Amino acid sequence: MTAGTSKDAAGGGPRSQAAVKAALTAQAVETPSWAYANSGTRFKVFAQPGVPRTPFEKVDDAAQVHAYTGVAPSVALHIPWDRVDDYGALAAHAHERGLRIGTVNSNVFQDDDYRLGSVTNPDPAVRRKAVRHLLDCVDVMEETGSRDLKLWFADGTNYPGQDDLRTRQDRLAEALHTVYDRLGEDHRMLLEYKLFEPAFYATDVPDWGTAYVHCLRLGPKARVVVDTGHHAPGTNIEFIVATLLREGKLGGFDFNSRFYADDDLMAGAADPFQLFRIMYEVVRGGGFTPDVAFMLDQCHNIEAKIPAVVRSVMNVQEATAKALLVDPEALDAAQRGGDVLAANAVLMDAFSTDVRPLLAEMRTEAGLDPDPVAAYLRSGRQERMAKERAGGEQAGWGA
Ligand code: PSV
Ligand code: MN
């Protein structure tokens, strides 16, 4: 199938090219401030020339991604990595560059007193400190005009018996309630789960089910966020997505790619088919609404950062385009008829479609270069930044 042969989904048949383009144009992919900073593994953080030194410069880099793709209008912050004296000024800086500040990611995992956890720590003083930080993040949201607070906890235990699993859930619920009560009218709380790391025996929010029950108890402003790197190998992530969408509890994604663990590689790089299957469930479940945030959560340790973020955004677009090309009517007919091969073929036809010409055309129509990576590299900005950002301390993990 070529991208040009699709029909319209509204009436039950395949979507028209125009409908696919309209949906793709409306899609927004949020990029993470930390993707522009130096990063690495626990073995080595590799410094790159021209890396931002301040949150303001990270915003400048995020603005480049938006300028070349046209679909990355917001940048997520990580507090305290992006701590500034004046968040209003940071938001204004973003606006001047056609961007807005997106999700505020809290960080309660880098202080010595979080050794035994943050909000689930056995020491009430540490728990209070962690909750205070989360409340500070809500203040930041107010100053930046952000909607979403993303919560990820490194909390957990390394050894059986180290702490009481149930009591830790109670502490978690209490902290979440305190923060939930502080949320503004239009704020949301996105709870992220992770099966493993840095705790190895038991993570306090290990899976979507745990995140879901907490969010359910909290109320409508609490939703689950699915980080694609946070599952056991072989997990059917699209099933989780379908389930959360059915329940109205999918808050968004942290997209990235993995081969083995939380590798944080470019979204769609390791397993584009998985990304397609996830996006298909988003389309199928009516997830193309502002209620579902499409965010990247990745780092670029050995490759140039801005082109890598651009490539990741394009990978999300390609997976989305293919998902939009699935013919719902043909699929439904094959499924109802029990025609296993035909049903699978409908999905595979869409996945096998080369959507790059469609996306290139769409960019040209929007006044963008059809090849965003090449256009960015041609601009010479990368080399300019390497010279201009020569002094000072480069941002990196913990900065
Ligand atoms: C944890 O692995 C995570 O996915 C959380 O979203 C953090 O905020 C992010 O990575 C950056 O460390
Ligand atoms: Mn994440």
XYZ file of C-alpha atoms and ligand atoms in Angstrom:
412
model
C 0.000 0.000 0.000
C 1.199 3.531 -0.597
C 0.288 6.423 1.656
C -1.822 7.870 -1.146
C -4.353 5.029 -1.268
C -5.845 5.500 2.204
C -9.520 6.415 2.541
C -11.586 8.026 5.275
C -11.988 6.623 8.776
C -14.795 8.840 9.959
C -17.304 6.897 7.908
C -15.764 3.585 8.935
C -13.344 3.167 5.993
C -9.683 4.061 5.819
C -8.657 7.670 6.404
C -8.037 10.040 3.525
C -4.572 11.498 3.079
C -5.982 14.834 4.172
C -7.347 13.312 7.383
C -4.034 11.603 8.116
C -2.156 14.844 7.523
C -4.578 16.804 9.690
C -4.134 14.363 12.570
C -0.363 14.461 12.194
C -0.296 18.235 12.056
C -2.293 18.377 15.288
C 0.058 15.981 17.074
C 2.432 17.514 19.602
C 5.533 15.747 20.888
C 7.126 17.177 24.017
C 10.887 17.016 24.312
C 12.784 16.684 27.605
C 15.246 19.371 28.725
C 17.661 16.646 29.847
C 17.962 15.266 26.318
C 19.987 18.376 25.432
C 22.407 18.031 28.352
C 25.396 15.764 28.725
C 24.500 12.242 29.737
C 25.888 8.758 29.817
C 25.738 5.553 31.746
C 26.997 4.808 35.216
C 30.290 4.065 33.493
C 30.851 7.373 31.732
C 29.191 10.661 30.928
C 30.534 11.876 27.595
C 30.774 15.637 27.170
C 29.790 17.068 23.794
C 30.764 20.453 22.362
C 28.062 23.121 22.355
C 25.903 21.542 25.036
C 23.693 24.005 26.978
C 24.951 25.402 30.243
C 21.662 26.663 31.607
C 17.960 25.790 31.430
C 17.566 28.831 29.167
C 19.998 27.322 26.672
C 18.212 23.967 26.912
C 15.021 25.798 25.935
C 16.915 27.321 22.982
C 17.810 23.825 21.823
C 14.271 22.544 22.268
C 13.113 25.497 20.145
C 15.375 24.243 17.341
C 13.623 20.884 17.375
C 10.276 22.626 17.097
C 11.538 24.953 14.363
C 12.587 22.023 12.166
C 9.766 19.565 12.921
C 6.847 21.919 13.620
C 5.364 19.432 16.103
C 7.458 19.840 19.271
C 5.972 22.968 20.853
C 6.813 22.247 24.491
C 9.769 21.272 26.611
C 9.609 19.329 29.867
C 11.569 20.517 32.892
C 13.273 18.384 35.526
C 13.500 19.972 38.957
C 16.145 20.496 40.360
C 18.159 19.998 37.166
C 16.363 23.002 35.679
C 16.179 25.119 38.788
C 16.237 28.853 38.026
C 15.618 31.958 40.132
C 12.793 33.170 37.945
C 10.564 30.533 36.332
C 8.378 33.264 34.843
C 11.451 34.473 32.951
C 12.144 30.932 31.742
C 8.548 30.605 30.528
C 8.807 33.996 28.793
C 12.094 32.905 27.201
C 10.282 29.816 25.877
C 7.338 31.857 24.560
C 9.665 34.195 22.688
C 10.963 31.125 20.874
C 7.524 29.736 20.052
C 7.653 27.176 22.835
C 5.942 26.583 26.133
C 7.085 24.873 29.277
C 5.473 21.469 29.480
C 5.528 18.805 32.129
C 7.355 19.454 35.370
C 9.270 16.308 36.321
C 10.033 16.026 39.999
C 13.296 14.580 41.169
C 13.458 13.063 44.632
C 16.259 10.643 43.942
C 19.568 12.437 44.079
C 20.098 13.402 47.707
C 21.982 11.270 50.198
C 19.025 11.116 52.539
C 16.980 9.376 49.814
C 19.118 6.242 50.208
C 16.156 4.329 51.675
C 13.574 6.121 49.577
C 11.869 9.500 49.375
C 8.118 9.510 50.005
C 8.261 5.907 51.250
C 11.365 6.370 53.397
C 10.998 4.922 56.924
C 12.141 8.303 58.326
C 9.231 10.766 58.491
C 11.624 13.734 58.212
C 12.885 12.469 54.854
C 9.317 11.866 53.723
C 8.426 15.433 54.672
C 11.402 16.768 52.739
C 10.396 14.796 49.641
C 6.787 15.968 49.820
C 7.988 19.541 50.222
C 9.927 19.176 46.986
C 6.867 17.847 45.192
C 4.829 20.786 46.461
C 7.589 23.139 45.280
C 7.180 21.555 41.850
C 3.514 22.556 41.892
C 4.686 26.122 42.573
C 6.934 25.861 39.536
C 3.950 24.704 37.489
C 2.069 27.797 38.542
C 4.930 30.049 37.531
C 5.503 28.357 34.182
C 1.866 27.696 33.295
C 2.468 23.942 33.149
C -0.401 21.515 33.289
C 1.267 18.264 34.283
C 3.346 17.201 37.254
C 5.183 13.973 36.521
C 6.071 11.834 39.486
C 8.623 9.097 39.309
C 10.031 7.592 42.478
C 13.294 5.715 42.745
C 11.838 4.308 45.952
C 11.965 0.627 46.713
C 13.984 -2.000 48.523
C 16.986 -4.085 47.567
C 16.473 -6.993 49.947
C 13.528 -9.074 51.111
C 12.571 -7.918 54.580
C 14.402 -4.597 54.213
C 11.168 -2.708 54.803
C 7.480 -3.493 54.957
C 6.005 -3.539 51.450
C 2.510 -2.616 52.638
C 3.589 0.214 54.920
C 5.546 1.721 52.068
C 2.349 1.765 49.978
C 0.592 3.595 52.827
C 3.343 6.202 52.953
C 3.201 6.586 49.183
C -0.580 7.042 49.226
C -0.321 9.677 51.945
C 2.310 11.668 50.052
C 0.373 11.452 46.806
C -2.778 12.691 48.534
C -0.973 15.673 49.995
C 0.351 16.660 46.580
C -2.943 15.932 44.839
C -4.741 18.267 47.225
C -2.330 21.051 46.339
C -2.930 20.765 42.557
C -4.617 23.695 40.864
C -7.884 23.472 38.982
C -6.258 22.697 35.623
C -3.316 20.731 36.940
C -2.822 17.001 36.563
C -0.608 14.513 38.307
C 1.014 11.825 36.156
C 2.319 8.821 38.045
C 5.097 6.885 36.367
C 5.840 3.253 37.154
C 9.063 1.345 36.727
C 9.649 -2.339 37.228
C 13.265 -2.110 38.322
C 16.156 0.210 39.060
C 17.517 1.703 41.183
C 15.757 -0.583 43.658
C 16.217 -4.200 42.666
C 14.057 -6.351 44.946
C 10.857 -4.313 44.992
C 10.064 -0.971 43.439
C 7.266 0.912 45.213
C 5.498 1.732 41.930
C 6.600 -1.223 39.797
C 3.772 -1.517 37.301
C 0.758 0.099 35.707
C -1.576 -1.696 38.103
C 0.004 -0.146 41.178
C 0.072 3.271 39.528
C -3.529 2.811 38.430
C -4.911 1.940 41.869
C -3.208 4.955 43.405
C -4.529 7.224 40.644
C -8.012 5.756 40.967
C -8.105 6.559 44.664
C -6.696 10.031 44.140
C -9.285 11.211 41.633
C -9.702 12.487 38.079
C -6.605 14.679 38.020
C -4.346 11.674 38.589
C -3.329 9.571 35.609
C -0.766 6.957 34.722
C 2.191 7.677 32.473
C 3.709 4.878 30.433
C 7.480 5.062 30.013
C 8.239 2.546 27.290
C 11.575 1.614 28.899
C 10.115 0.602 32.239
C 8.838 -2.905 31.558
C 10.133 -6.432 31.599
C 11.380 -7.638 28.221
C 8.513 -8.932 26.118
C 5.811 -6.996 27.956
C 2.873 -6.199 25.704
C 2.904 -2.437 26.259
C 0.120 -1.755 23.782
C -2.197 -3.890 25.893
C -1.444 -1.653 28.891
C -2.120 1.386 26.722
C -5.445 -0.046 25.539
C -6.473 -0.844 29.113
C -5.550 2.565 30.520
C -7.335 4.320 27.670
C -10.447 2.224 28.283
C -10.402 3.369 31.876
C -9.731 7.030 31.024
C -6.517 6.880 33.019
C -3.781 7.223 30.423
C -2.058 10.530 31.124
C 0.745 10.240 28.630
C 3.909 8.591 27.447
C 7.593 8.825 28.107
C 8.801 7.507 24.765
C 12.249 6.040 24.320
C 13.757 2.786 23.041
C 15.323 -0.126 24.795
C 17.140 -3.293 23.956
C 17.673 -4.593 27.475
C 16.629 -2.214 30.239
C 15.864 1.482 30.638
C 18.251 2.231 27.782
C 16.720 5.637 26.970
C 17.619 5.372 23.286
C 15.859 7.295 20.537
C 12.132 6.523 20.404
C 11.323 4.139 17.591
C 14.968 3.244 16.998
C 15.151 -0.194 18.579
C 11.669 -1.443 17.831
C 9.629 0.703 15.423
C 7.022 -2.054 15.226
C 6.341 -1.771 18.948
C 5.933 1.996 18.632
C 3.501 1.430 15.757
C 1.497 -1.075 17.822
C 1.329 1.399 20.705
C 0.241 4.226 18.409
C -2.345 1.968 16.830
C -3.924 1.414 20.262
C -3.820 5.166 20.856
C -5.680 5.737 17.592
C -8.052 2.840 18.269
C -8.781 4.034 21.797
C -9.419 7.684 20.884
C -6.187 8.764 22.551
C -5.499 11.612 20.161
C -6.723 14.221 22.559
C -4.826 16.761 24.642
C -5.499 14.411 27.565
C -2.723 12.136 26.389
C 0.697 13.764 26.457
C 3.262 12.424 23.990
C 6.596 13.053 25.632
C 10.096 11.848 24.969
C 12.234 10.740 27.907
C 15.606 9.885 26.510
C 19.259 10.821 26.520
C 21.799 11.001 23.749
C 25.065 9.758 25.120
C 27.095 9.099 21.987
C 25.143 10.827 19.212
C 24.592 14.530 18.544
C 21.671 15.598 20.686
C 19.479 17.966 18.674
C 19.470 15.842 15.492
C 18.757 12.792 17.674
C 15.747 14.477 19.255
C 14.580 15.570 15.800
C 14.972 11.985 14.565
C 12.989 10.699 17.566
C 10.148 13.129 16.920
C 10.113 11.985 13.287
C 10.034 8.354 14.405
C 6.980 9.076 16.555
C 5.367 10.811 13.577
C 6.108 7.868 11.287
C 4.641 5.352 13.739
C 1.598 7.586 14.151
C 1.118 7.974 10.410
C 1.222 4.205 9.957
C -1.238 3.710 12.816
C -3.582 6.211 11.191
C -3.359 4.273 7.935
C -4.762 1.075 9.431
C -8.078 0.453 7.706
C -10.547 0.073 10.601
C -13.353 -1.290 8.478
C -11.239 -3.980 6.818
C -9.719 -4.886 10.171
C -13.088 -5.116 11.855
C -14.477 -7.293 9.068
C -11.512 -9.652 9.209
C -11.650 -9.828 13.003
C -15.378 -10.498 13.105
C -15.005 -13.100 10.391
C -12.279 -14.816 12.361
C -9.919 -14.351 9.423
C -6.658 -14.363 11.321
C -4.386 -13.885 8.345
C -6.429 -11.092 6.796
C -6.677 -9.231 10.096
C -2.952 -9.439 10.633
C -2.374 -8.368 7.024
C -4.436 -5.203 7.520
C -2.157 -4.155 10.341
C 1.012 -5.199 8.523
C -0.028 -3.377 5.339
C -0.211 -0.158 7.296
C 3.071 -0.831 9.082
C 4.795 -1.621 5.780
C 3.660 1.615 4.151
C 6.439 4.071 3.438
C 5.017 7.186 5.071
C 8.126 9.297 4.602
C 6.903 10.915 1.359
C 3.624 11.849 3.060
C 5.457 13.421 5.998
C 7.888 15.223 3.711
C 4.965 16.643 1.745
C 3.267 17.681 4.937
C 6.371 19.537 6.095
C 6.774 21.285 2.751
C 3.138 22.389 2.906
C 3.817 23.784 6.372
C 6.807 25.748 5.059
C 9.336 23.413 6.674
C 12.241 21.582 5.129
C 11.115 18.076 4.141
C 14.259 16.642 5.753
C 14.525 18.213 9.230
C 17.744 16.448 10.278
C 19.602 17.465 7.136
C 18.239 21.006 7.375
C 19.416 21.368 10.968
C 22.859 19.995 10.169
C 23.121 22.321 7.158
C 22.240 25.342 9.271
C 25.695 25.353 10.877
C 24.134 25.989 14.286
C 25.797 22.959 15.789
C 29.250 24.362 14.996
C 28.227 27.880 16.066
C 27.059 26.624 19.452
C 30.297 24.717 19.946
C 32.116 28.064 19.667
C 29.587 30.266 21.486
C 29.053 27.911 24.398
C 32.732 27.330 24.983
C 32.968 28.729 28.542
C 31.009 27.877 31.651
C 29.862 24.565 32.953
C 27.882 22.277 30.670
C 24.588 20.957 31.937
C 24.520 17.280 32.714
C 23.011 14.861 35.134
C 22.510 16.621 38.403
C 22.984 20.064 36.839
C 13.290 7.287 35.452
O 13.988 6.254 34.857
C 12.758 8.259 34.423
O 12.084 7.578 33.412
C 11.854 9.289 35.032
O 10.911 9.746 34.111
C 12.803 10.390 35.321
O 12.196 11.596 35.555
C 13.616 10.361 34.042
O 13.819 8.972 33.833
C 14.912 11.075 34.060
O 15.785 10.509 35.025
Mn 10.426 8.420 32.319
